[in-house]
Amino acid sequence: MDERAVKAAVLVIGDEVLSGRTQDVNIRQIAEFLSPLGITLGEARVVSDVQADIVEALNALRARWDYVFTTGGIGPTHDDITADAVAAAFGRPIDVREDALAILREWYAKSGTELTPARLRMARIPEGASLITNPVTGAPGFQIGNVFVLAGVPKIARGMLEDIVHRLEGGAVTFAIAVRIEGAREGDLAEALGQIAQDFPACSIGSYPWFEELPDGGFKRGVELVARGADESLLGAVKVRLQSLAS
Amino acid sequence: MDERAVKAAVLVIGDEVLSGRTQDVNIRQIAEFLSPLGITLGEARVVSDVQADIVEALNALRARWDYVFTTGGIGPTHDDITADAVAAAFGRPIDVREDALAILREWYAKSGTELTPARLRMARIPEGASLITNPVTGAPGFQIGNVFVLAGVPKIARGMLEDIVHRLEGGAVTFAIAVRIEGAREGDLAEALGQIAQDFPACSIGSYPWFEELPDGGFKRGVELVARGADESLLGAVKVRLQSLAS
């Protein structure tokens, strides 16, 4: 019950997210994957495909958080610079590595795919890193220190997370309960809600207004109240108090 | 044609995004709104509802980028701490301000809503900030220096962006073209693509693999190639070269 909080960060690497062209879903996917392991996200960043920016963000995040998960930039094309940036952040040499190459050879042999020089780039792994299995397209991710380097394609990132679950040491699992109050407005609940938050300092309580457009042009509104904490029975008591706000 | 690049950052404030409970859509929405104005996103961060974290991130971002847009944490509940955090980041006092209060009074009078002490919190504005109109729910956002403080609800954030469009000074507008090659694999295109990127150094060219699951359990794959730049005629030439990769 008195376990240490374990916190992680996500570093999304990619111009395509910053341009608005691609909707990132990896922050959410990684948060949902980590939560039952007793690991919560403390921060996320999105940076562009520029080595200096990746290095700076990665070094800041890995110093502060227990784990860092990067997504994107580990493919075979000219704009895939994550592996080199991670090596630079750690001050490690990087080159094509035999273990990664063997995986690519075996994978491509099965599908009759040619191991082009471009594909060889995907066997470039920083010295001292351990590989992460990619069950979707073969080319591995890697772990170096507390940093896990994953693919950007959500399906591949998800497959890689499955491979590293046993390398992660979680803390106290955080549970959440939610109470949805239709028709409520935050301003009407705020005082009573603030009192509940004060009465349960061990829980973190958030209030999120929502608006839903109706077919007739009008809209429905309400508030979603969410409480989080490590103690499920305490959360049960909080839930009762939150539900009382609906009346 | 030789205008300076204008770059912005987004700071998403909210435990609900880091917990994975809420899918952020404001990064993408703001990127898409800024792009035609000649402003591109250089970075985005998501931080939790902790004042020290907000202050640190905001001060880093506003020093580095031309503009910063924050979303979230400006409602009436106890977990809405953005206005105070922004005031702290700028070292400015903050209190209920008459101009903001007048807006709330008028708005709530129309709808017969009571101006509770909790709602008064939404009139707390840092000294020297200028207000941003909220056409959806009344409570204003604000601008201080190069920082624009917006609501987290996407519909409200969008309405606030419309109000500040004339306060933003853009640079060269970046255009984008995209070529979608069904059935292609990045590794097969990578060398030719790298050559095209070298031939057009004024454009930034990205390659994004995609996978689509089919009803029969199989999947379709392909690559989306995207080129960006300020010169539309150059992008036309790039597009022809990218299309040639499909054959």
JSON list of N, CA, C and O in Angstrom, two decimals, chain A residues 202-225:
[
{"chain": "A", "resi": 202, "resn": "ALA", "atom": "N", "xyz": [-6.10, 11.79, -0.27]},
{"chain": "A", "resi": 202, "resn": "ALA", "atom": "CA", "xyz": [-5.34, 10.68, -0.87]},
{"chain": "A", "resi": 202, "resn": "ALA", "atom": "C", "xyz": [-5.81, 10.38, -2.30]},
{"chain": "A", "resi": 202, "resn": "ALA", "atom": "O", "xyz": [-5.19, 9.60, -3.01]},
{"chain": "A", "resi": 203, "resn": "CYS", "atom": "N", "xyz": [-6.95, 11.00, -2.70]},
{"chain": "A", "resi": 203, "resn": "CYS", "atom": "CA", "xyz": [-7.45, 10.78, -4.06]},
{"chain": "A", "resi": 203, "resn": "CYS", "atom": "C", "xyz": [-7.26, 12.05, -4.88]},
{"chain": "A", "resi": 203, "resn": "CYS", "atom": "O", "xyz": [-7.31, 13.15, -4.35]},
{"chain": "A", "resi": 204, "resn": "SER", "atom": "N", "xyz": [-7.05, 11.87, -6.16]},
{"chain": "A", "resi": 204, "resn": "SER", "atom": "CA", "xyz": [-7.02, 13.03, -7.04]},
{"chain": "A", "resi": 204, "resn": "SER", "atom": "C", "xyz": [-8.34, 13.07, -7.79]},
{"chain": "A", "resi": 204, "resn": "SER", "atom": "O", "xyz": [-8.75, 12.09, -8.41]},
{"chain": "A", "resi": 205, "resn": "ILE", "atom": "N", "xyz": [-9.04, 14.20, -7.67]},
{"chain": "A", "resi": 205, "resn": "ILE", "atom": "CA", "xyz": [-10.38, 14.30, -8.23]},
{"chain": "A", "resi": 205, "resn": "ILE", "atom": "C", "xyz": [-10.40, 15.36, -9.34]},
{"chain": "A", "resi": 205, "resn": "ILE", "atom": "O", "xyz": [-9.96, 16.49, -9.13]},
{"chain": "A", "resi": 206, "resn": "GLY", "atom": "N", "xyz": [-10.88, 14.95, -10.50]},
{"chain": "A", "resi": 206, "resn": "GLY", "atom": "CA", "xyz": [-10.93, 15.87, -11.64]},
{"chain": "A", "resi": 206, "resn": "GLY", "atom": "C", "xyz": [-12.35, 16.05, -12.12]},
{"chain": "A", "resi": 206, "resn": "GLY", "atom": "O", "xyz": [-13.20, 15.19, -11.94]},
{"chain": "A", "resi": 207, "resn": "SER", "atom": "N", "xyz": [-12.58, 17.21, -12.72]},
{"chain": "A", "resi": 207, "resn": "SER", "atom": "CA", "xyz": [-13.92, 17.56, -13.20]},
{"chain": "A", "resi": 207, "resn": "SER", "atom": "C", "xyz": [-13.81, 17.95, -14.67]},
{"chain": "A", "resi": 207, "resn": "SER", "atom": "O", "xyz": [-13.03, 18.84, -15.02]},
{"chain": "A", "resi": 208, "resn": "TYR", "atom": "N", "xyz": [-14.58, 17.28, -15.54]},
{"chain": "A", "resi": 208, "resn": "TYR", "atom": "CA", "xyz": [-14.44, 17.50, -16.97]},
{"chain": "A", "resi": 208, "resn": "TYR", "atom": "C", "xyz": [-15.80, 17.75, -17.60]},
{"chain": "A", "resi": 208, "resn": "TYR", "atom": "O", "xyz": [-16.61, 16.84, -17.73]},
{"chain": "A", "resi": 209, "resn": "PRO", "atom": "N", "xyz": [-16.05, 19.00, -18.00]},
{"chain": "A", "resi": 209, "resn": "PRO", "atom": "CA", "xyz": [-17.34, 19.32, -18.63]},
{"chain": "A", "resi": 209, "resn": "PRO", "atom": "C", "xyz": [-17.40, 18.73, -20.04]},
{"chain": "A", "resi": 209, "resn": "PRO", "atom": "O", "xyz": [-16.37, 18.59, -20.70]},
{"chain": "A", "resi": 210, "resn": "TRP", "atom": "N", "xyz": [-18.59, 18.37, -20.45]},
{"chain": "A", "resi": 210, "resn": "TRP", "atom": "CA", "xyz": [-18.74, 17.88, -21.83]},
{"chain": "A", "resi": 210, "resn": "TRP", "atom": "C", "xyz": [-19.97, 18.49, -22.47]},
{"chain": "A", "resi": 210, "resn": "TRP", "atom": "O", "xyz": [-20.92, 18.89, -21.81]},
{"chain": "A", "resi": 211, "resn": "PHE", "atom": "N", "xyz": [-19.91, 18.57, -23.78]},
{"chain": "A", "resi": 211, "resn": "PHE", "atom": "CA", "xyz": [-20.99, 19.14, -24.59]},
{"chain": "A", "resi": 211, "resn": "PHE", "atom": "C", "xyz": [-21.24, 18.20, -25.76]},
{"chain": "A", "resi": 211, "resn": "PHE", "atom": "O", "xyz": [-20.30, 17.70, -26.35]},
{"chain": "A", "resi": 212, "resn": "GLU", "atom": "N", "xyz": [-22.50, 17.95, -26.02]},
{"chain": "A", "resi": 212, "resn": "GLU", "atom": "CA", "xyz": [-22.82, 17.03, -27.11]},
{"chain": "A", "resi": 212, "resn": "GLU", "atom": "C", "xyz": [-23.84, 17.71, -27.99]},
{"chain": "A", "resi": 212, "resn": "GLU", "atom": "O", "xyz": [-24.91, 18.12, -27.51]},
{"chain": "A", "resi": 213, "resn": "GLU", "atom": "N", "xyz": [-23.53, 17.83, -29.26]},
{"chain": "A", "resi": 213, "resn": "GLU", "atom": "CA", "xyz": [-24.49, 18.48, -30.15]},
{"chain": "A", "resi": 213, "resn": "GLU", "atom": "C", "xyz": [-25.61, 17.51, -30.47]},
{"chain": "A", "resi": 213, "resn": "GLU", "atom": "O", "xyz": [-25.39, 16.32, -30.68]},
{"chain": "A", "resi": 214, "resn": "LEU", "atom": "N", "xyz": [-26.83, 18.04, -30.48]},
{"chain": "A", "resi": 214, "resn": "LEU", "atom": "CA", "xyz": [-28.00, 17.21, -30.79]},
{"chain": "A", "resi": 214, "resn": "LEU", "atom": "C", "xyz": [-28.42, 17.43, -32.25]},
{"chain": "A", "resi": 214, "resn": "LEU", "atom": "O", "xyz": [-28.10, 18.46, -32.84]},
{"chain": "A", "resi": 215, "resn": "PRO", "atom": "N", "xyz": [-29.12, 16.45, -32.81]},
{"chain": "A", "resi": 215, "resn": "PRO", "atom": "CA", "xyz": [-29.55, 16.57, -34.21]},
{"chain": "A", "resi": 215, "resn": "PRO", "atom": "C", "xyz": [-30.39, 17.82, -34.46]},
{"chain": "A", "resi": 215, "resn": "PRO", "atom": "O", "xyz": [-30.36, 18.39, -35.55]},
{"chain": "A", "resi": 216, "resn": "ASP", "atom": "N", "xyz": [-31.13, 18.28, -33.43]},
{"chain": "A", "resi": 216, "resn": "ASP", "atom": "CA", "xyz": [-32.00, 19.45, -33.65]},
{"chain": "A", "resi": 216, "resn": "ASP", "atom": "C", "xyz": [-31.24, 20.77, -33.53]},
{"chain": "A", "resi": 216, "resn": "ASP", "atom": "O", "xyz": [-31.85, 21.85, -33.57]},
{"chain": "A", "resi": 217, "resn": "GLY", "atom": "N", "xyz": [-29.90, 20.71, -33.41]},
{"chain": "A", "resi": 217, "resn": "GLY", "atom": "CA", "xyz": [-29.11, 21.94, -33.34]},
{"chain": "A", "resi": 217, "resn": "GLY", "atom": "C", "xyz": [-28.84, 22.38, -31.91]},
{"chain": "A", "resi": 217, "resn": "GLY", "atom": "O", "xyz": [-27.95, 23.19, -31.67]},
{"chain": "A", "resi": 218, "resn": "GLY", "atom": "N", "xyz": [-29.60, 21.88, -30.96]},
{"chain": "A", "resi": 218, "resn": "GLY", "atom": "CA", "xyz": [-29.34, 22.22, -29.56]},
{"chain": "A", "resi": 218, "resn": "GLY", "atom": "C", "xyz": [-28.15, 21.41, -29.05]},
{"chain": "A", "resi": 218, "resn": "GLY", "atom": "O", "xyz": [-27.48, 20.72, -29.82]},
{"chain": "A", "resi": 219, "resn": "PHE", "atom": "N", "xyz": [-27.88, 21.51, -27.76]},
{"chain": "A", "resi": 219, "resn": "PHE", "atom": "CA", "xyz": [-26.86, 20.60, -27.23]},
{"chain": "A", "resi": 219, "resn": "PHE", "atom": "C", "xyz": [-27.14, 20.18, -25.81]},
{"chain": "A", "resi": 219, "resn": "PHE", "atom": "O", "xyz": [-27.86, 20.84, -25.06]},
{"chain": "A", "resi": 220, "resn": "LYS", "atom": "N", "xyz": [-26.61, 19.01, -25.49]},
{"chain": "A", "resi": 220, "resn": "LYS", "atom": "CA", "xyz": [-26.69, 18.44, -24.16]},
{"chain": "A", "resi": 220, "resn": "LYS", "atom": "C", "xyz": [-25.37, 18.75, -23.46]},
{"chain": "A", "resi": 220, "resn": "LYS", "atom": "O", "xyz": [-24.33, 18.79, -24.10]},
{"chain": "A", "resi": 221, "resn": "ARG", "atom": "N", "xyz": [-25.41, 18.98, -22.16]},
{"chain": "A", "resi": 221, "resn": "ARG", "atom": "CA", "xyz": [-24.16, 19.21, -21.45]},
{"chain": "A", "resi": 221, "resn": "ARG", "atom": "C", "xyz": [-24.17, 18.42, -20.16]},
{"chain": "A", "resi": 221, "resn": "ARG", "atom": "O", "xyz": [-25.21, 17.93, -19.70]},
{"chain": "A", "resi": 222, "resn": "GLY", "atom": "N", "xyz": [-23.01, 18.30, -19.59]},
{"chain": "A", "resi": 222, "resn": "GLY", "atom": "CA", "xyz": [-22.91, 17.60, -18.33]},
{"chain": "A", "resi": 222, "resn": "GLY", "atom": "C", "xyz": [-21.46, 17.65, -17.86]},
{"chain": "A", "resi": 222, "resn": "GLY", "atom": "O", "xyz": [-20.62, 18.33, -18.45]},
{"chain": "A", "resi": 223, "resn": "VAL", "atom": "N", "xyz": [-21.21, 16.98, -16.75]},
{"chain": "A", "resi": 223, "resn": "VAL", "atom": "CA", "xyz": [-19.87, 16.98, -16.18]},
{"chain": "A", "resi": 223, "resn": "VAL", "atom": "C", "xyz": [-19.50, 15.54, -15.85]},
{"chain": "A", "resi": 223, "resn": "VAL", "atom": "O", "xyz": [-20.32, 14.77, -15.34]},
{"chain": "A", "resi": 224, "resn": "GLU", "atom": "N", "xyz": [-18.28, 15.18, -16.18]},
{"chain": "A", "resi": 224, "resn": "GLU", "atom": "CA", "xyz": [-17.75, 13.88, -15.82]},
{"chain": "A", "resi": 224, "resn": "GLU", "atom": "C", "xyz": [-16.78, 14.11, -14.65]},
{"chain": "A", "resi": 224, "resn": "GLU", "atom": "O", "xyz": [-15.85, 14.90, -14.75]},
{"chain": "A", "resi": 225, "resn": "LEU", "atom": "N", "xyz": [-17.04, 13.44, -13.55]},
{"chain": "A", "resi": 225, "resn": "LEU", "atom": "CA", "xyz": [-16.17, 13.55, -12.38]},
{"chain": "A", "resi": 225, "resn": "LEU", "atom": "C", "xyz": [-15.36, 12.28, -12.27]},
{"chain": "A", "resi": 225, "resn": "LEU", "atom": "O", "xyz": [-15.92, 11.18, -12.32]}
]
